Amino acid sequence: MEDTVNAFVDVFTIEGGSGPLSGLTFGAKDLYDVEGHVTGCGNPDWARTHPAATAHCPVVATLLAAGATLMGKTHTDELAYSLMGANAHYGTPTNSADPRRMPGGSSSGSVAAVAAGLVDIGLGSDTGGSVRLPASFCGVWGLRTTHGAVPLEGAMPMAPSFDTVGWFTRDLATMARTTAAMGLAGEGPLPPRLLLPVDLWAQAMPATVDAVAPTLAALEAAVGPAVPVVVAEEGIDTWFDAFRIAQAAEVWETHGAWVSAVKPNFGPGIADRFAMASAIGSDERAAALAMREKVRARAAALLADGAVVVLPTSPGPAPFRDADEPTLNAFRNRALRMLCLAGHAGLPQLSVPAGVVEGGPVGLSLVGPRHGEGSLLSLAATL
């Protein structure tokens, strides 16, 4: 395989067995252990200070056992702490849907490999949006699974109470096959109703709303008109602040000792986020976690009957590759306001390719109750 889009940090082949994914290929984000290879996590200092893995992590082993062939390890933003896809050490993978634009991260290499047709499945991870946002940016399917539904042993933790496994495909059929092979439901009952969170839609550009409207209309034709709701009764800024603080405090708890000891060379944005994380106090973290519990209770109440929330995945198409750091951070923060519902509540979210704005793809997302992956896939199949 020729890596034409800088998707891979290491290209090699490990043949899969015989199973439901036979004939398919995948790339694994470079925070998943692959036996005999160093898990570099997007940073040379991390790679330098960690030994090669002695075994495949469970999710890689599961895909191999299901018959898929591993084609290599894909780039990630440094320690997965970004959403844009730029890496100061290894470069930015190409967004094949619109090469002028960022591919999204932190699962940047996996989405780039799928969008370019180099592999059928891109194994990623999603803590704050690292599968959902790249899927929207590159015009592919992306699934964030229910928190805790797929094991994360043998993967670099970021913020474990938020971390989830996810993957990209170019079509729904492959998405459903992969989901079933991972031990989750590949189909399920259609939801009884759709919910349209007006406060989250308000974060999207008007052009994005227009672009995804036909896909929303098609879903409504299958299930019925979406019911407008306000999901963040405390205000979406309050939800965003709680997510940012709770995640960052956990990131520092996970990696602070290594960062303090090694003093790694981080790229722009990454260093700032780790500095912010190091300064979060216990009272601030406790308040954020208390708000997270309120968000979880609100989500459970809204989705108790199996309802599905539908919203644009992203405020708009991906930022341009030459955007400066303040522009990228502003977009990232706006996107997190839309993404933090599933992050806080540990919910599955499927990003569906749904339109184009100024030459760049945008996605429409389906957010379901915990362990509702099958329902999301069946709803998407009505399209």
XYZ file of C-alpha atoms in Angstrom:
383
model
C 0.000 0.000 0.000
C 1.242 3.470 -0.897
C 0.339 6.056 1.734
C -0.662 8.963 -0.500
C -2.192 11.139 2.248
C 0.291 10.903 5.170
C -2.220 8.800 7.093
C 0.223 6.241 8.519
C 3.039 6.518 11.016
C 4.019 2.895 10.238
C 2.929 0.708 7.306
C 2.974 -3.080 7.693
C 0.591 -5.991 7.161
C -0.888 -8.407 9.699
C -3.306 -10.812 8.063
C -6.627 -11.435 9.750
C -8.280 -14.781 10.252
C -11.519 -15.987 8.666
C -14.674 -14.232 9.754
C -17.350 -11.633 9.021
C -14.774 -8.986 8.072
C -12.727 -11.202 5.733
C -11.512 -9.265 2.733
C -11.590 -5.925 4.563
C -8.597 -3.892 5.719
C -8.100 -1.497 8.602
C -5.688 1.020 10.065
C -5.255 1.409 13.828
C -4.768 4.774 15.502
C -1.321 4.978 17.084
C -2.609 4.823 20.624
C -3.694 1.167 20.259
C -1.083 -1.476 21.048
C 0.054 -3.729 18.225
C 2.452 -6.494 19.209
C 6.066 -5.688 18.377
C 5.407 -1.997 17.635
C 5.901 1.055 19.835
C 2.664 2.911 20.531
C 3.843 6.458 19.838
C 0.644 8.426 20.605
C 1.630 11.198 18.202
C 4.661 12.406 20.128
C 8.329 11.430 19.644
C 9.097 11.806 23.338
C 6.294 9.393 24.216
C 7.622 6.891 21.662
C 11.142 7.308 23.044
C 10.100 6.628 26.633
C 7.837 3.617 26.038
C 8.754 0.074 24.943
C 7.222 -1.900 22.096
C 3.908 -3.577 22.878
C 4.059 -7.222 23.853
C 0.531 -8.044 22.674
C -2.284 -6.696 20.527
C -4.853 -4.650 22.407
C -8.314 -6.302 22.490
C -9.931 -4.131 19.815
C -7.127 -4.826 17.332
C -7.261 -8.528 18.194
C -11.038 -8.534 17.701
C -10.813 -7.028 14.221
C -8.063 -9.453 13.236
C -10.041 -12.419 14.583
C -13.068 -11.227 12.598
C -11.009 -11.480 9.412
C -9.864 -7.905 8.770
C -6.230 -7.297 7.765
C -4.254 -4.629 9.603
C -2.357 -2.343 7.212
C -0.487 -0.267 9.785
C -0.723 2.341 12.512
C -2.226 5.730 11.736
C -1.318 9.219 12.882
C -2.931 10.855 15.896
C -2.764 14.336 17.368
C -0.323 14.425 20.291
C -1.630 12.278 23.156
C -5.026 12.631 21.421
C -5.456 16.126 22.908
C -6.875 17.972 19.893
C -9.714 17.869 17.374
C -8.146 19.372 14.257
C -5.618 16.797 12.981
C -2.429 18.874 12.888
C 0.732 17.353 14.356
C 3.823 19.536 14.767
C 6.108 16.485 14.525
C 4.535 14.330 11.822
C 2.508 16.741 9.723
C -1.177 16.910 8.878
C -2.876 14.049 7.003
C -4.702 15.040 3.830
C -8.477 15.459 3.806
C -9.265 13.815 0.460
C -12.765 15.314 0.379
C -11.299 18.838 0.334
C -7.483 18.968 0.528
C -7.613 22.664 1.453
C -9.056 21.724 4.833
C -8.019 20.006 8.066
C -8.893 16.300 8.359
C -9.973 16.537 11.984
C -8.453 14.745 14.937
C -7.315 13.283 17.048
C -8.088 10.232 14.884
C -6.620 12.082 11.910
C -4.738 9.272 10.209
C -7.560 6.750 10.504
C -10.116 9.074 8.926
C -7.675 10.166 6.212
C -6.912 6.549 5.322
C -10.602 5.688 5.003
C -11.484 8.833 3.050
C -8.635 8.167 0.611
C -9.697 4.556 0.100
C -6.477 3.136 1.565
C -8.366 0.967 4.095
C -11.980 -0.037 4.631
C -12.078 0.592 8.388
C -10.283 3.251 10.396
C -9.965 2.418 14.080
C -10.067 5.583 16.153
C -10.971 6.773 19.623
C -13.370 9.436 20.830
C -13.121 11.326 24.116
C -14.483 14.732 23.159
C -15.269 14.209 19.475
C -12.205 12.601 17.906
C -14.210 10.242 15.676
C -17.361 12.294 15.142
C -15.729 15.539 14.026
C -13.192 13.979 11.600
C -16.012 11.922 10.062
C -17.956 15.107 9.389
C -14.888 16.914 8.037
C -13.948 14.127 5.603
C -17.411 13.048 4.472
C -17.332 9.503 5.872
C -19.323 7.523 8.437
C -18.083 7.695 12.025
C -19.333 5.914 15.144
C -18.522 6.769 18.746
C -19.617 3.801 20.853
C -21.281 3.780 24.252
C -18.759 4.502 26.988
C -17.518 1.197 28.383
C -19.146 -0.970 25.696
C -15.859 -1.817 23.947
C -12.755 -2.550 26.058
C -9.916 -0.039 26.006
C -7.218 -2.173 27.589
C -3.982 -1.859 25.668
C -4.820 1.669 24.525
C -3.327 4.904 25.787
C -5.822 6.401 28.240
C -6.604 10.086 27.899
C -9.517 10.765 30.245
C -10.787 7.266 31.060
C -14.251 8.263 32.270
C -14.818 9.874 28.848
C -12.706 7.678 26.504
C -14.495 5.470 23.967
C -13.598 3.312 20.971
C -14.851 4.390 17.543
C -14.325 3.716 13.840
C -14.781 5.146 10.357
C -16.068 3.567 7.149
C -17.037 4.832 3.712
C -20.455 3.156 3.707
C -23.179 2.098 6.126
C -22.959 -1.624 5.305
C -19.301 -1.778 6.382
C -20.133 0.302 9.449
C -22.843 -2.190 10.489
C -20.566 -5.204 9.826
C -17.773 -3.682 11.893
C -20.108 -2.778 14.740
C -21.478 -6.326 14.883
C -17.961 -7.798 14.732
C -17.043 -5.667 17.742
C -19.819 -7.354 19.713
C -22.357 -4.531 19.496
C -25.743 -4.503 17.792
C -25.455 -3.923 14.044
C -29.182 -3.202 13.818
C -32.062 -2.528 16.152
C -35.573 -1.081 16.425
C -36.296 2.315 14.948
C -36.611 5.014 17.602
C -40.122 6.078 18.595
C -39.303 9.728 17.956
C -36.590 12.186 17.006
C -35.547 15.092 19.215
C -34.228 18.326 17.695
C -32.091 20.201 20.256
C -32.597 23.817 19.239
C -29.816 25.097 21.495
C -27.252 22.836 19.815
C -28.510 23.565 16.291
C -27.988 27.253 17.117
C -24.225 26.588 17.246
C -24.173 25.583 13.562
C -23.576 27.942 10.657
C -26.772 28.734 8.690
C -25.196 27.141 5.626
C -24.630 23.931 7.606
C -28.257 23.878 8.706
C -29.339 24.242 5.074
C -26.940 21.536 3.887
C -28.123 18.867 6.331
C -31.838 19.739 6.066
C -32.615 17.164 3.316
C -31.098 14.352 5.399
C -33.100 15.468 8.428
C -36.252 15.521 6.277
C -35.562 11.965 5.092
C -35.215 10.767 8.696
C -38.431 12.546 9.643
C -40.201 10.807 6.757
C -39.254 7.479 8.338
C -39.943 8.254 12.005
C -42.060 11.395 12.174
C -41.371 15.110 12.711
C -38.515 15.875 15.069
C -39.674 17.354 18.373
C -37.876 20.615 19.294
C -36.267 20.543 22.741
C -33.750 22.521 24.772
C -31.279 19.951 26.052
C -28.976 22.191 28.095
C -31.355 23.735 30.608
C -28.353 25.282 32.418
C -27.096 26.767 29.138
C -24.771 25.132 26.629
C -21.843 27.277 27.802
C -22.225 25.739 31.265
C -22.142 22.233 29.771
C -19.095 23.106 27.671
C -17.180 24.560 30.625
C -17.936 21.493 32.728
C -16.749 19.183 29.949
C -13.570 21.174 29.346
C -12.655 21.244 33.038
C -13.592 17.655 33.900
C -11.779 16.252 30.871
C -8.668 18.378 31.388
C -8.401 17.502 35.078
C -8.586 13.822 34.198
C -6.017 14.216 31.410
C -3.590 15.757 33.905
C -4.322 13.036 36.448
C -3.508 10.473 33.747
C -0.447 12.088 32.163
C 0.739 14.837 34.505
C 3.524 12.810 36.096
C 4.932 11.847 32.697
C 4.680 15.414 31.374
C 6.406 16.793 34.484
C 9.196 14.225 34.356
C 9.898 14.139 30.615
C 9.014 17.742 29.703
C 8.011 16.674 26.188
C 8.219 18.953 23.193
C 4.542 19.640 22.469
C 3.278 21.508 19.445
C 1.093 24.648 19.469
C -2.203 24.254 21.271
C -1.234 20.945 22.890
C 1.225 22.605 25.284
C -1.370 25.251 26.173
C -4.014 22.642 26.950
C -1.688 20.656 29.205
C -0.703 23.864 31.010
C -4.383 24.658 31.546
C -5.049 21.120 32.755
C -2.235 21.303 35.311
C -3.783 24.361 36.952
C -7.274 22.971 37.620
C -8.064 22.818 41.318
C -10.037 20.146 43.174
C -13.032 22.408 43.842
C -13.245 23.391 40.180
C -13.092 19.752 39.139
C -15.724 18.730 41.688
C -18.133 21.382 40.395
C -17.595 20.200 36.813
C -18.262 16.582 37.755
C -21.430 17.605 39.585
C -22.639 19.300 36.420
C -21.761 16.182 34.442
C -24.114 14.178 36.655
C -26.897 16.661 35.862
C -26.211 16.285 32.142
C -26.342 12.507 32.450
C -29.656 12.657 34.285
C -31.068 15.033 31.674
C -29.938 12.768 28.825
C -31.349 9.668 30.480
C -34.717 11.353 30.905
C -34.838 12.606 27.307
C -33.884 9.238 25.824
C -35.707 6.939 28.254
C -38.135 5.694 25.589
C -35.406 5.085 23.001
C -35.663 8.499 21.355
C -32.763 9.722 19.205
C -31.320 13.229 19.195
C -30.473 14.561 15.726
C -28.135 17.504 15.156
C -25.317 18.689 12.879
C -22.068 17.004 13.875
C -20.057 20.189 13.436
C -20.670 23.940 13.240
C -19.449 23.866 9.645
C -16.911 22.327 7.305
C -13.358 21.798 8.482
C -11.176 24.887 8.964
C -8.568 25.514 6.296
C -5.112 24.032 6.762
C -3.493 27.469 6.958
C -5.804 28.702 9.737
C -3.987 30.160 12.732
C -4.153 28.695 16.227
C -6.759 31.193 17.571
C -9.059 30.345 14.639
C -8.650 26.617 15.231
C -9.264 26.981 18.963
C -12.388 29.068 18.400
C -13.783 26.419 16.040
C -12.805 23.636 18.441
C -14.617 25.273 21.360
C -17.752 25.893 19.296
C -17.711 22.283 18.091
C -17.328 20.969 21.651
C -20.547 22.736 22.606
C -22.290 20.509 20.068
C -20.321 17.368 20.887
C -20.352 17.424 24.698
C -23.823 15.879 25.149
C -22.578 12.416 24.174
C -19.246 13.044 25.907
C -20.782 13.910 29.253
C -23.422 11.179 29.161
C -21.348 8.376 27.611
C -23.758 7.992 24.697
C -23.269 6.471 21.243
C -23.241 8.922 18.334
C -23.230 8.168 14.614
C -22.102 10.868 12.176
C -23.707 10.471 8.747
C -22.333 12.228 5.625
C -25.048 14.775 4.913
C -23.933 17.634 2.674
C -21.296 20.074 1.497
C -20.661 23.690 2.533
C -18.190 25.777 0.511
C -16.624 22.608 -0.871
C -16.192 20.903 2.515
C -18.318 18.017 3.844
C -20.611 18.312 6.847
C -22.292 15.506 8.774
C -25.582 14.976 10.575
C -25.378 13.136 13.885
C -27.687 10.662 15.582
C -27.269 10.386 19.371
C -29.004 7.489 21.075
C -29.411 6.057 24.564
C -26.634 3.942 26.047
C -26.101 0.737 24.037
C -28.361 2.105 21.296
C -25.869 1.619 18.431
C -28.175 -0.803 16.611
C -31.065 1.645 16.644
C -28.829 4.395 15.221
C -27.660 2.127 12.397
C -31.202 1.034 11.553
C -32.370 4.634 11.536
C -29.515 5.557 9.203
C -30.479 2.652 6.943
C -33.807 4.368 6.231
C -31.819 6.938 4.259
